[in-house]
Short mmCIF file of C-alpha atoms (C1' of nucleotides) in Angstrom, two decimals:
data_model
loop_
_atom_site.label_atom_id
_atom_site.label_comp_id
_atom_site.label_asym_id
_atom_site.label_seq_id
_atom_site.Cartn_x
_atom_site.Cartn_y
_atom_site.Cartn_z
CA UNK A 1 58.11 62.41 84.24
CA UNK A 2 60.23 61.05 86.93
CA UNK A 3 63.50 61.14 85.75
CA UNK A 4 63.96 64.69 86.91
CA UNK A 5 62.81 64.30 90.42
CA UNK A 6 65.51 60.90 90.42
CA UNK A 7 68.02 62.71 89.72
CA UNK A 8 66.68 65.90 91.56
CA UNK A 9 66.80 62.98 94.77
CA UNK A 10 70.66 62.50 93.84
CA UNK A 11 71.79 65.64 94.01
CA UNK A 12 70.31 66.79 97.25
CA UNK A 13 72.19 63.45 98.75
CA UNK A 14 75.63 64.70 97.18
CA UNK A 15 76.61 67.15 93.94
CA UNK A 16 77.53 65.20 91.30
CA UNK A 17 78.87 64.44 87.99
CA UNK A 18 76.31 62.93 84.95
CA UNK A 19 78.52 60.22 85.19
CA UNK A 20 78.50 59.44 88.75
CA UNK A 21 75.12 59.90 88.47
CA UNK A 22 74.84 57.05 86.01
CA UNK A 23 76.35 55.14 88.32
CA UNK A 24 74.98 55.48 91.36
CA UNK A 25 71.62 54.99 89.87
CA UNK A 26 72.61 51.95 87.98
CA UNK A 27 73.37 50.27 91.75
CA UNK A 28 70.56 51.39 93.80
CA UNK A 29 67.33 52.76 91.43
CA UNK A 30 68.10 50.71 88.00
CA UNK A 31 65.52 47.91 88.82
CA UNK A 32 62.32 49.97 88.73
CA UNK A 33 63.67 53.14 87.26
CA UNK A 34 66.43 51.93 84.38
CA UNK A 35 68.26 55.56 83.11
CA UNK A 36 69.47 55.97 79.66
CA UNK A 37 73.04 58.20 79.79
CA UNK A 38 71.62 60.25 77.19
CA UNK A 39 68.82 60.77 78.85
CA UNK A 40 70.42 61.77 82.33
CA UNK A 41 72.51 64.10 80.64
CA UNK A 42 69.87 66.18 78.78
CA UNK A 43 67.55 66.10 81.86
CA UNK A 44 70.82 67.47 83.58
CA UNK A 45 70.70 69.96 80.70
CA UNK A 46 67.40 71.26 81.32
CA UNK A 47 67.34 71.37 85.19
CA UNK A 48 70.16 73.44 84.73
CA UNK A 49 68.16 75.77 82.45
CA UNK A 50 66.02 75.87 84.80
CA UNK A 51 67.50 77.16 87.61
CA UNK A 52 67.37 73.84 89.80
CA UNK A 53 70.85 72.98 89.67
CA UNK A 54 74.23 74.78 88.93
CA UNK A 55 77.30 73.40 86.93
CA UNK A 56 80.34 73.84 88.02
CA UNK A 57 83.47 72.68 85.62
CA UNK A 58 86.12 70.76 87.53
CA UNK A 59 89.74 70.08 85.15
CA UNK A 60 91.40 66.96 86.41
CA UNK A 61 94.21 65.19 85.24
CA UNK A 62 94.33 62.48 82.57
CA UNK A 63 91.05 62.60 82.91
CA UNK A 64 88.12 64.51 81.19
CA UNK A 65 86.96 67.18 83.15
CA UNK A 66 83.77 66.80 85.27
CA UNK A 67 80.63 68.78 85.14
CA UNK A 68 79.65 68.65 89.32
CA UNK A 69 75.64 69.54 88.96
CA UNK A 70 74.59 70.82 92.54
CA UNK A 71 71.19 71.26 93.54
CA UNK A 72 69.67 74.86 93.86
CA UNK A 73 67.88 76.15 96.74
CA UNK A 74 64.76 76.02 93.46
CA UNK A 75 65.97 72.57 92.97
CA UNK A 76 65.09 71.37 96.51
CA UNK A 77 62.01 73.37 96.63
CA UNK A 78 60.63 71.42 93.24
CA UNK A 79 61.69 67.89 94.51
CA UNK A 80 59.81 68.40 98.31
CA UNK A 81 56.64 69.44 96.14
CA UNK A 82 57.19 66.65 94.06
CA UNK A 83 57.38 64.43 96.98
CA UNK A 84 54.76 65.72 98.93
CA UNK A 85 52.20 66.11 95.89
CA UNK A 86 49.66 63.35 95.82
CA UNK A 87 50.21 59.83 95.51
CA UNK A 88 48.65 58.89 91.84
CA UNK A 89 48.50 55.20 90.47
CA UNK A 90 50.14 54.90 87.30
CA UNK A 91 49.50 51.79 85.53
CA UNK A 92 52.55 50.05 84.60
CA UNK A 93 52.85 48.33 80.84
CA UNK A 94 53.37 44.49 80.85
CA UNK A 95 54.31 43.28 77.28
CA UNK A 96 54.30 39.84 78.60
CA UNK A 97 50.80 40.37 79.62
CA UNK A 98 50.20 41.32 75.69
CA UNK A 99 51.56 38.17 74.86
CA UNK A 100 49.93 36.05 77.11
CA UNK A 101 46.44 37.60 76.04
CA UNK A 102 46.88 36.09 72.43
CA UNK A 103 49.66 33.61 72.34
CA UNK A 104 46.41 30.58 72.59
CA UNK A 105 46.79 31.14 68.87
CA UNK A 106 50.26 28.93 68.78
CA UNK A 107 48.51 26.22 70.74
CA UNK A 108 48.87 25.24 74.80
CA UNK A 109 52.00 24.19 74.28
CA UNK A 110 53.70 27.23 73.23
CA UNK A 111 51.66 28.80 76.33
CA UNK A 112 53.07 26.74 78.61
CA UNK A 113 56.46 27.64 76.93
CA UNK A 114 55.87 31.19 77.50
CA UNK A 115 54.69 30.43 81.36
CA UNK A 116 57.79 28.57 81.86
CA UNK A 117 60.52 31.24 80.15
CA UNK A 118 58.08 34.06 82.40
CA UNK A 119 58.47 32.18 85.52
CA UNK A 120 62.55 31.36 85.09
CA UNK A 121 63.08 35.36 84.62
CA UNK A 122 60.80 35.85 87.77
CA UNK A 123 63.03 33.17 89.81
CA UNK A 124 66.21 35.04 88.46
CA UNK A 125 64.85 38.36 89.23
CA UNK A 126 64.04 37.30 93.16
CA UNK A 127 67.51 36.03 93.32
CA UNK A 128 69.42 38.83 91.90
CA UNK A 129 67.10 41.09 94.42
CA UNK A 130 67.60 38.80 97.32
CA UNK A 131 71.47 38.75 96.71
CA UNK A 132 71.18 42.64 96.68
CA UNK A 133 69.53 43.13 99.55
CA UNK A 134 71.74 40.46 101.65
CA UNK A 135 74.66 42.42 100.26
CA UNK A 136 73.24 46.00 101.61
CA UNK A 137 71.95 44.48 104.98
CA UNK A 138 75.35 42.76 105.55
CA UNK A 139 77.27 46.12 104.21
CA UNK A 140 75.43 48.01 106.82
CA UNK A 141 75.43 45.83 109.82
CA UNK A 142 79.13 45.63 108.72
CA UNK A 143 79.50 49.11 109.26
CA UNK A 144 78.00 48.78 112.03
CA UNK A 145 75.60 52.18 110.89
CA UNK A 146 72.22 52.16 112.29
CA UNK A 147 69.16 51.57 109.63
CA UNK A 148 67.93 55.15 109.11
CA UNK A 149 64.80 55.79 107.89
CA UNK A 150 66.17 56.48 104.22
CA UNK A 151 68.17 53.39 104.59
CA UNK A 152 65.17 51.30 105.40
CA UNK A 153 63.20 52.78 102.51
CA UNK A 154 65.48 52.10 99.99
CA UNK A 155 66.19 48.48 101.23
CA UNK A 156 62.23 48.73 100.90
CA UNK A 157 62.22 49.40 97.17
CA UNK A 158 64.23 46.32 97.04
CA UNK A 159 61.82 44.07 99.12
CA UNK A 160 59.06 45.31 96.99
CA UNK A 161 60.86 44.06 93.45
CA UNK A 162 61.20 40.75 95.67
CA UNK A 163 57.66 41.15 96.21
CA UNK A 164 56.23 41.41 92.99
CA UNK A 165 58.99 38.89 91.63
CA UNK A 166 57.37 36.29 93.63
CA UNK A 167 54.13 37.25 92.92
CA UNK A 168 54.72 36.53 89.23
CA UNK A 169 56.50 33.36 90.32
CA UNK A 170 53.43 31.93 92.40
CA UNK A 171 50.91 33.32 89.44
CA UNK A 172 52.49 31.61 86.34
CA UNK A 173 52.59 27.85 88.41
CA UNK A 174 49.41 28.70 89.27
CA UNK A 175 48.57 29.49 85.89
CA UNK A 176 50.70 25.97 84.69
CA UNK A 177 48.83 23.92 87.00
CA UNK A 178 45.38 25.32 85.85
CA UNK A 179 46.60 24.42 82.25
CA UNK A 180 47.84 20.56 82.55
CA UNK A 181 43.66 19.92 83.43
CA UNK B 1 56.80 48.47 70.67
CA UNK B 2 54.11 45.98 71.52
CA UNK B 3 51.14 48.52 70.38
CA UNK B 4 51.47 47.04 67.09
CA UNK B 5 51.29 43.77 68.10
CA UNK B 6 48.84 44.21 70.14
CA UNK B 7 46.40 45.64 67.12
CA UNK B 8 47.54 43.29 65.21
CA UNK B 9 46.47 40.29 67.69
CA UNK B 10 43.19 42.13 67.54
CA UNK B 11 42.31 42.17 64.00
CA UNK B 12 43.46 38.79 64.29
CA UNK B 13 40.11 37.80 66.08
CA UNK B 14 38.04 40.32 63.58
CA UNK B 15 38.25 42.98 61.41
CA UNK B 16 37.74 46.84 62.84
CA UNK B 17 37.73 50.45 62.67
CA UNK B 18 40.24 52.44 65.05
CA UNK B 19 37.27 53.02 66.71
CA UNK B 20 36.11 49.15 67.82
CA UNK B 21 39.36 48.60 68.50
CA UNK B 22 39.91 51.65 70.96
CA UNK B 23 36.79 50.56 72.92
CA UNK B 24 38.08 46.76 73.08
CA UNK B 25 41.46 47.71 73.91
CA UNK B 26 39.76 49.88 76.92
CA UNK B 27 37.49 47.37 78.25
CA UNK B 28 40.20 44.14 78.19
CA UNK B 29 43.60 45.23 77.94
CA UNK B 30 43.98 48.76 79.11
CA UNK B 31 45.32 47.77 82.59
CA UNK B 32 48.72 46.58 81.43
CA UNK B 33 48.65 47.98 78.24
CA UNK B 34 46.69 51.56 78.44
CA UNK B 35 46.42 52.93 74.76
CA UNK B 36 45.79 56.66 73.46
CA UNK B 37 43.56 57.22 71.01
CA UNK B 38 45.78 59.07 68.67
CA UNK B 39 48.40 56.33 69.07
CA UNK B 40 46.11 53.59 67.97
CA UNK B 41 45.02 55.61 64.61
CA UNK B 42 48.52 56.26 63.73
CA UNK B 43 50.15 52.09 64.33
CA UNK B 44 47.09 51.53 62.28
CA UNK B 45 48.22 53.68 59.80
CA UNK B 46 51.93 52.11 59.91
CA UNK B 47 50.33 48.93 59.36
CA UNK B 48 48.44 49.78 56.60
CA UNK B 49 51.93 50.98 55.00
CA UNK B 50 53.64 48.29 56.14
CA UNK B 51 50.96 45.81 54.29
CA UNK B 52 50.14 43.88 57.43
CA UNK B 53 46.60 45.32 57.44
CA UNK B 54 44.14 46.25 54.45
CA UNK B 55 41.62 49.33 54.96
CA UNK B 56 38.15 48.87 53.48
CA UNK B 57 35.74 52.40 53.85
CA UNK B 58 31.96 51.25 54.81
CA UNK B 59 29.70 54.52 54.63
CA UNK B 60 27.46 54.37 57.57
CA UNK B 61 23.87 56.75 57.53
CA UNK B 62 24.33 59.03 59.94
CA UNK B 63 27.47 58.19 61.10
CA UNK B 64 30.98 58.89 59.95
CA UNK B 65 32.28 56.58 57.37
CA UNK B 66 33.63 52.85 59.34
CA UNK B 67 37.61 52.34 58.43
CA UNK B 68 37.61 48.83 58.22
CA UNK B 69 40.76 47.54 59.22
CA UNK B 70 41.51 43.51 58.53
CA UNK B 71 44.88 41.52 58.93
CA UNK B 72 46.84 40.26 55.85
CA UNK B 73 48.34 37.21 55.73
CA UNK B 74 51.78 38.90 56.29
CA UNK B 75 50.15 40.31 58.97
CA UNK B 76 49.24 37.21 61.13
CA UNK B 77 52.74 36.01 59.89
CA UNK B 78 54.27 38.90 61.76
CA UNK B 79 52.17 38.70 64.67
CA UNK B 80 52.76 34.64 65.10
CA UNK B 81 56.31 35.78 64.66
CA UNK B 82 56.11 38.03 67.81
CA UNK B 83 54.00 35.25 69.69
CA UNK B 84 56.73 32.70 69.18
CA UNK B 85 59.54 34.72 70.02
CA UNK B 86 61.55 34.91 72.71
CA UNK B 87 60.26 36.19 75.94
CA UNK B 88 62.31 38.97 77.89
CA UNK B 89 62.18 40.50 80.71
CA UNK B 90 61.17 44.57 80.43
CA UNK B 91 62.00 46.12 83.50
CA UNK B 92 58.82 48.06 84.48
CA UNK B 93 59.05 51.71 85.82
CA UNK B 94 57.53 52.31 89.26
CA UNK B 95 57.55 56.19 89.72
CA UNK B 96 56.63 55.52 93.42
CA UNK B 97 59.32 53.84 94.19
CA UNK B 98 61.13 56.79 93.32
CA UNK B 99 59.35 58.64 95.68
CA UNK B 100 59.40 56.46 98.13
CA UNK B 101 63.56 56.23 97.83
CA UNK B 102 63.54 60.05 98.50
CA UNK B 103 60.38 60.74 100.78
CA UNK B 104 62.30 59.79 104.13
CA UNK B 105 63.43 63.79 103.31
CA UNK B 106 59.82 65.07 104.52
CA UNK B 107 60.00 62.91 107.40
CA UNK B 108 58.18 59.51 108.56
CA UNK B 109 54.70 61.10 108.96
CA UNK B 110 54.83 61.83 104.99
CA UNK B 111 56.55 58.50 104.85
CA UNK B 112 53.70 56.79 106.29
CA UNK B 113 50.98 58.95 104.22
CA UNK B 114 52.59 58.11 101.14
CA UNK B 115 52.23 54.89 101.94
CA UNK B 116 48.84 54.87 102.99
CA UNK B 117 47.88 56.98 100.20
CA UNK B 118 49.40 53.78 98.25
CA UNK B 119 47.86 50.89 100.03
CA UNK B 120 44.39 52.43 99.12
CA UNK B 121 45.28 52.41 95.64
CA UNK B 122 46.39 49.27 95.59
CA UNK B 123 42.82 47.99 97.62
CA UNK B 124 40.84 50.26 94.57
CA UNK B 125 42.56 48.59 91.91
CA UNK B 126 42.31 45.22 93.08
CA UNK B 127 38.63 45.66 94.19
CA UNK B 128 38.19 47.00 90.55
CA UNK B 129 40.17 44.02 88.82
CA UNK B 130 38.16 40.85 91.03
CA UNK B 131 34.75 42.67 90.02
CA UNK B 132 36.05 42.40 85.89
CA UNK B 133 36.98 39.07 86.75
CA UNK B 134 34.16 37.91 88.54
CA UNK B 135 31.57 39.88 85.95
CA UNK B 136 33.52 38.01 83.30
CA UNK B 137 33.15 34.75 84.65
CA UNK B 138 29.98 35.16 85.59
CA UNK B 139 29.11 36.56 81.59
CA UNK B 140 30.79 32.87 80.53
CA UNK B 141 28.89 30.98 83.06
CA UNK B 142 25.31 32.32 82.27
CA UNK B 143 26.22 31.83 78.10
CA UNK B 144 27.02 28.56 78.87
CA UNK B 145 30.06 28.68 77.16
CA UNK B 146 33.31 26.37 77.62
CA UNK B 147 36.27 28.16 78.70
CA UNK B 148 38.84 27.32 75.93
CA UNK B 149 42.35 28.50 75.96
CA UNK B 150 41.85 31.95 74.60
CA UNK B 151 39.34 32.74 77.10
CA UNK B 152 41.10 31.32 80.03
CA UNK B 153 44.55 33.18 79.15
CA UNK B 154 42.31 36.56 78.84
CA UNK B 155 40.81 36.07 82.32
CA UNK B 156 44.68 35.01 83.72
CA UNK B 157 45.65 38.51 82.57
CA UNK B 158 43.71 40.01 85.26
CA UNK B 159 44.50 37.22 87.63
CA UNK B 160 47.81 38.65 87.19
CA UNK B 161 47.31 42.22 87.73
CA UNK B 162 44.93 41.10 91.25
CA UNK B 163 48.16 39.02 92.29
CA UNK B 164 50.56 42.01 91.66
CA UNK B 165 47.85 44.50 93.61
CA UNK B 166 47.82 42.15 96.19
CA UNK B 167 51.35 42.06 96.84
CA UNK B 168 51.47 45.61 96.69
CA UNK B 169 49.12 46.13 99.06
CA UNK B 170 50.80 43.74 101.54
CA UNK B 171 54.03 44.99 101.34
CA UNK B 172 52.45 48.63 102.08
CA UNK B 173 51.47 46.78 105.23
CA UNK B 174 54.05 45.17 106.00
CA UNK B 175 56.51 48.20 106.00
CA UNK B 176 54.14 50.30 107.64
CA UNK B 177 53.93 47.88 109.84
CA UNK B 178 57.95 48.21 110.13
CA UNK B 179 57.64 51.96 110.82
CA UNK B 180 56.19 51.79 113.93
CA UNK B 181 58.88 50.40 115.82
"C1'" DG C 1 101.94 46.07 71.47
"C1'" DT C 2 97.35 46.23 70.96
"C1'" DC C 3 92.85 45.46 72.55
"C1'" DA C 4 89.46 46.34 75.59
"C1'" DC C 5 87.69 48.85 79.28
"C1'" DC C 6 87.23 52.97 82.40
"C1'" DT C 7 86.59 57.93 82.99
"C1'" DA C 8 83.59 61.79 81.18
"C1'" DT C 9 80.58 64.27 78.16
"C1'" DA C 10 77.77 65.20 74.18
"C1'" DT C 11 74.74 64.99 70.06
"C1'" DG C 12 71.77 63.38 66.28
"C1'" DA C 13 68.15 60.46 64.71
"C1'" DC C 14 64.37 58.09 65.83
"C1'" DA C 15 60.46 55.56 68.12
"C1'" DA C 16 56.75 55.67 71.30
"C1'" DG C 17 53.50 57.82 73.95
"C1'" DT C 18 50.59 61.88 75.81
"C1'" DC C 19 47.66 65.81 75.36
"C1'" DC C 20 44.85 68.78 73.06
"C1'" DT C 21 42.16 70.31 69.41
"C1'" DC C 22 39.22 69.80 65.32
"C1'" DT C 23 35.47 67.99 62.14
"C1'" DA C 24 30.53 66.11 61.73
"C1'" DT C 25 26.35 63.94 62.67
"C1'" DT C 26 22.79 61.63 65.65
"C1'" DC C 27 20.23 60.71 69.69
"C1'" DG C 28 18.51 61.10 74.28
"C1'" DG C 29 17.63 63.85 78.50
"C1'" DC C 30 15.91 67.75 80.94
"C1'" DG D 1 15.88 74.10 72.48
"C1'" DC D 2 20.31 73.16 74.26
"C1'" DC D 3 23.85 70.19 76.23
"C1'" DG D 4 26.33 66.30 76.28
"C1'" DA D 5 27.48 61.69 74.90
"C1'" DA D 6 28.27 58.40 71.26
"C1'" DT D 7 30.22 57.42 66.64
"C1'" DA D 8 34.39 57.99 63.71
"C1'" DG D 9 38.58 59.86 62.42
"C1'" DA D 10 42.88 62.88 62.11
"C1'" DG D 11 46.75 65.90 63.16
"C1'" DG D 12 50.12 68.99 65.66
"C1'" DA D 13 53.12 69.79 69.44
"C1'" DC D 14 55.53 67.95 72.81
"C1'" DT D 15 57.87 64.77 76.15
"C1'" DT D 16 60.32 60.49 77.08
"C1'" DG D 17 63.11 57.21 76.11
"C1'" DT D 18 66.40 54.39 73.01
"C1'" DC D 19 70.36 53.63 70.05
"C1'" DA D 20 74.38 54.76 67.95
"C1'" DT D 21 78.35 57.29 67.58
"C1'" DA D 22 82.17 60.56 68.69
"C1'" DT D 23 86.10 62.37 71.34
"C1'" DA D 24 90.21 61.32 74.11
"C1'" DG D 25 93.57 60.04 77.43
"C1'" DG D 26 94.71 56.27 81.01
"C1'" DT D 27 95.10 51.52 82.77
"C1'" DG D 28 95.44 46.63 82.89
"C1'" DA D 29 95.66 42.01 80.59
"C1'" DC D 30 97.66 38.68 77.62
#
DNA sequence: GTCACCTATATGACAAGTCCTCTATTCGGC
DNA sequence: GCCGAATAGAGGACTTGTCATATAGGTGAC
């Protein structure tokens, strides 16, 4: 599982909240690792069992309090062995790929249905990407902050979505053009 | 769940045991759509409740009794059902992305191992995915067989998973590439 | 004025998937 | 003769993730 060592990540940038942490990885780690609240908050739960974070309660007014999780000395220990354990592939589940392995059934038409509702969520997904990453380069140069390495990794994860966006793009018009033979 | 659908689109080619359909499963769709052993026994036994499939027990000599497992008619219903749905877009979880948003921690040397450690997995798997194709095309060619929708669809599938190794490996290269600077 | 949304957390029920173990027999290799 | 692989199935324990719902005050829109 990964979800611990995300949110083990977070909270040896900043402490924080569950909620904050919803946010924060709603913005930046959503498109390759989407986080159910529930689930943030019970892995929250059982890092703190474990010793890898502590809660502290914060009361504030008119609002509910907050529950700042910091990481532990334990904590930070866990996520550098995470991160420096070996690289393993872990192959990644592609319902559309399901469908496209027995949708000849419905006829070529319906496949090149499928092809073409495939490749306009590929062309959204590059643009909603590319918009990101514009907006983060032009935030930073804005700022005027140099591109730290962290910085240039994470604008990374986003060129690599862009990537593989494309590469789904370019393979279903392939794919259409091998089928209008 | 597309596990059930996925059964369900192979029963609709011929009837099987858990067992046949394990081994088919491994040797066509396992890399986008790996499937446990103990997970395919138990969708088969949903979809024998469910009435989609009927269960017929050959005695074998020697070997353990065959559970035959054949689509109903309500069963290619609700597989032609799925097929002609709507496609969306399922976000895919990349745990190395996660570590590569947090690795600039250890430093760029473990950047750039990770990394490396990630292009060669990338090379394996799409060394491993042309050789399928190619053996698979090669198995058509020397039958003599025409490559009809089904077959060509089955053979894109892995197309697709060379195109998205491909474009992992190059942007592995291309941002190691970066790191140098 | 009320309706919806934001802040903030939590829980219960469920679905899906992984891992491990167990049963039984046959056949081939060394 | 033993060891392991192939054939065939099943179940328990556990982890992950999803969905829905609840509480509860504050803010802004129309």
């Amino acid at each position: 599982m990964s979800l611990k060592h995300a949110v083990l990540g977070f909270l040896s940038i900043a402490p924080m909240s569950g909620y904050d942490l919803r946010k924060h990885m709603e913005e930046s780690v959503a498109h390759f690792w989407p986080a159910d609240q529930a689930q943030i908050y019970r892995t929250l739960g059982h890092l703190a069992a474990d010793g890898l974070v502590t809660v502290t309660t914060i009361p504030q007014e008119g609002k509910p309090d907050r529950r700042e999780h910091a990481i532990t000395e334990a904590g930070l220990a866990e996520l550098d062995d995470w991160l420096a354990s070996p690289v393993e592939y872990v192959p990644s589940r592609e319902v559309f790929l399901v469908r496209l392995f027995f949708v000849g059934r419905l006829g070529v038409d319906r496949v090149r249905d499928v092809l073409r509702e495939r490749a306009d969520e590929a062309r959204e997904l590059a643009a909603v990407l590319e918009q990101t990453r514009d907006a983060s380069e032009q935030a930073v140069a804005a700022a005027g902050i140099t591109l730290d390495l962290e910085m240039r990794l994470r604008l990374a994860t986003l060129a690599n979505g862009l990537a593989h966006a494309r590469a789904e793009l370019d393979w279903t018009q392939d794919l259409l053009a091998e089928l209008t033979d």
